[in-house]
Short mmCIF file of C-alpha atoms in Angstrom, two decimals:
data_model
loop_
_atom_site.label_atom_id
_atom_site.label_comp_id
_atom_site.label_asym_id
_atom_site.label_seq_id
_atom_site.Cartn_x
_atom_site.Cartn_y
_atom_site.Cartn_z
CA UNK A 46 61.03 39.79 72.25
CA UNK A 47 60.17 41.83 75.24
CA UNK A 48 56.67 43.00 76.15
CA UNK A 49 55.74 45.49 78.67
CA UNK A 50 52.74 45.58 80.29
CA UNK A 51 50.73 46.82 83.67
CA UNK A 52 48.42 44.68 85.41
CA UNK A 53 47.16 42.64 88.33
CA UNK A 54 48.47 39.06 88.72
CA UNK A 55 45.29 37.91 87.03
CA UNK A 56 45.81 39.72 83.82
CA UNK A 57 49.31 38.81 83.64
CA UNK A 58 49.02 35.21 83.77
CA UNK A 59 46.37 35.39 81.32
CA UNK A 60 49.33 37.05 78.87
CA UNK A 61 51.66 34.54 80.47
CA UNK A 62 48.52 31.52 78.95
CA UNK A 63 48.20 33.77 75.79
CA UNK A 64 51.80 34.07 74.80
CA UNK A 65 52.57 30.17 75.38
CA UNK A 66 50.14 29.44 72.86
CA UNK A 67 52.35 31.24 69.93
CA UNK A 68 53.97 28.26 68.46
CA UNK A 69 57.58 29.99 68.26
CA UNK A 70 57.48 31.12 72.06
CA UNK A 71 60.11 29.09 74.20
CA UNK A 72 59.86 30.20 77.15
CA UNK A 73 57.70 33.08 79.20
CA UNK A 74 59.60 34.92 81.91
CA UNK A 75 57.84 37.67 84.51
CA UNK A 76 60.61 40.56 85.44
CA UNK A 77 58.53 42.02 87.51
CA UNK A 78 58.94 39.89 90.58
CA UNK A 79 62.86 39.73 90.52
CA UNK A 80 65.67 42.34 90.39
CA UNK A 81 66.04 43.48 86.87
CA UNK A 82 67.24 46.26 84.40
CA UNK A 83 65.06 47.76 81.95
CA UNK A 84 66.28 50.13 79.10
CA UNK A 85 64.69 51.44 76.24
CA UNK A 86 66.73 53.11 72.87
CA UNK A 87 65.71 56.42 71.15
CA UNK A 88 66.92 57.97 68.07
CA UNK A 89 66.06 61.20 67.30
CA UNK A 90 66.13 64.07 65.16
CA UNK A 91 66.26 67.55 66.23
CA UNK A 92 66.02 71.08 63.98
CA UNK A 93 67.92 73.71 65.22
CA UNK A 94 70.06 76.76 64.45
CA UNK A 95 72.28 79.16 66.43
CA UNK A 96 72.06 79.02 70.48
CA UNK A 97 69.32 75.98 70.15
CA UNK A 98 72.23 73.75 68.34
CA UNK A 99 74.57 74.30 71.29
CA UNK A 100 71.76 73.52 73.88
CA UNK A 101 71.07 70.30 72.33
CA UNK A 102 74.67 69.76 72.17
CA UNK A 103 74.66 70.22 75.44
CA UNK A 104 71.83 68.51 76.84
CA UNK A 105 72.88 65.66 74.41
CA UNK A 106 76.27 65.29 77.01
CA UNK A 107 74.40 65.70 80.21
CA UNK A 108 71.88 63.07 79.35
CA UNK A 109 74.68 60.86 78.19
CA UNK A 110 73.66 60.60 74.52
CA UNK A 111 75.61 60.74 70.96
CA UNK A 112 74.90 63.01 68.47
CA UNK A 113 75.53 60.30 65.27
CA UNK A 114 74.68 62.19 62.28
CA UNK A 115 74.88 66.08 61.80
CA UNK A 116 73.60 68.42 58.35
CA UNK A 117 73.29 72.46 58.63
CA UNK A 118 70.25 71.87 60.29
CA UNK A 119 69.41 68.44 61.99
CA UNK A 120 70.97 66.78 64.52
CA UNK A 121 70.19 62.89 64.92
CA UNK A 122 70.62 61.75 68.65
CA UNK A 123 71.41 58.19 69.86
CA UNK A 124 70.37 57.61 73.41
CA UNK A 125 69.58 54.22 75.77
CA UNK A 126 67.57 54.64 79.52
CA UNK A 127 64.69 54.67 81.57
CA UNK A 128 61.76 55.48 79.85
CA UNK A 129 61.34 57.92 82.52
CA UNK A 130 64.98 59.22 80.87
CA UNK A 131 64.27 59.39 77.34
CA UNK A 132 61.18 61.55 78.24
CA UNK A 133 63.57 64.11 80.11
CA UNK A 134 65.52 64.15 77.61
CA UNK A 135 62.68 65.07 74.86
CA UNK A 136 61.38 67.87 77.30
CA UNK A 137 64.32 69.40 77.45
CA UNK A 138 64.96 70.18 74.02
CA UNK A 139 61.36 71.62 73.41
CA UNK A 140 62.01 74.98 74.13
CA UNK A 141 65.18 75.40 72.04
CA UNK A 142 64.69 73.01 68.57
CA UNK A 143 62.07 71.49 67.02
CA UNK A 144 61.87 67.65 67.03
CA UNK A 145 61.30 66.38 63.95
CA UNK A 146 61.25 62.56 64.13
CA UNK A 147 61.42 60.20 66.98
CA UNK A 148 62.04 56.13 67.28
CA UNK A 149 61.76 54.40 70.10
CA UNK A 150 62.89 50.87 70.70
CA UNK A 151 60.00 49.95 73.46
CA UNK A 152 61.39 48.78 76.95
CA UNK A 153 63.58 45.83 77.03
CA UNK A 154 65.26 44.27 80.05
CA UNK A 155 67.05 41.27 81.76
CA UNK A 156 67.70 40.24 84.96
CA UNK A 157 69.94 40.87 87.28
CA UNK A 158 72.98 38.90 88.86
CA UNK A 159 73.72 35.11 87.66
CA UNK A 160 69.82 34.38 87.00
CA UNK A 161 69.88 32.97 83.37
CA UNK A 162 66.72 32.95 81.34
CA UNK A 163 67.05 29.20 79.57
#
């Protein structure tokens, strides 16, 4: 499991104390203070018709998504980033469809190089 969270050092070793008191936690690991990569997945569902179904086509390739399921109306859209990303992406389709339904993994992330969580 992966939680995200913003705080001082304080507050996140009280998580840190928090989360080792879960019996079925192994091990606690802080991301923060290393190199890492953090992505987060979206699917999403978009309502369009006409010029707004090629835009999201569009926007869909230049944010490096997949369109995985297609009816007359709705697209569904597969797509894995920066929070920061996913958010683009979302804004850009407001003007030309209607979003209709959105999931959202929550940020996960490893890090980088050889460094092996154990």
């Amino acid at each position: 499991m992966t939680i995200q969270t913003v705080g001082d050092e304080k507050a996140i070793e009280q998580i840190e104390k928090q989360l080792h008191k879960l019996v079925d936690v192994l091990r606690v690991s802080e991301l923060g203070q290393g190199a890492h990569v953090e992505r987060e997945i979206m699917l999403v569902k978009v309502q369009a018709s006409g010029y707004g179904r090629e835009e999201v086509k569009r926007n869909t390739e230049i944010f490096r998504g997949q369109i995985i399921d297609v009816t007359p109306s709705i697209y569904t859209v597969q797509l894995a980033g920066t929070s920061d990303k996913l958010d683009a992406f979302l804004a850009s389709l407001r003007d030309v469809a209607r979003i209709v339904e959105v999931a959202r993994s929550g940020v996960v992330g490893l890090s980088r190089g050889d460094k092996i969580m154990r």
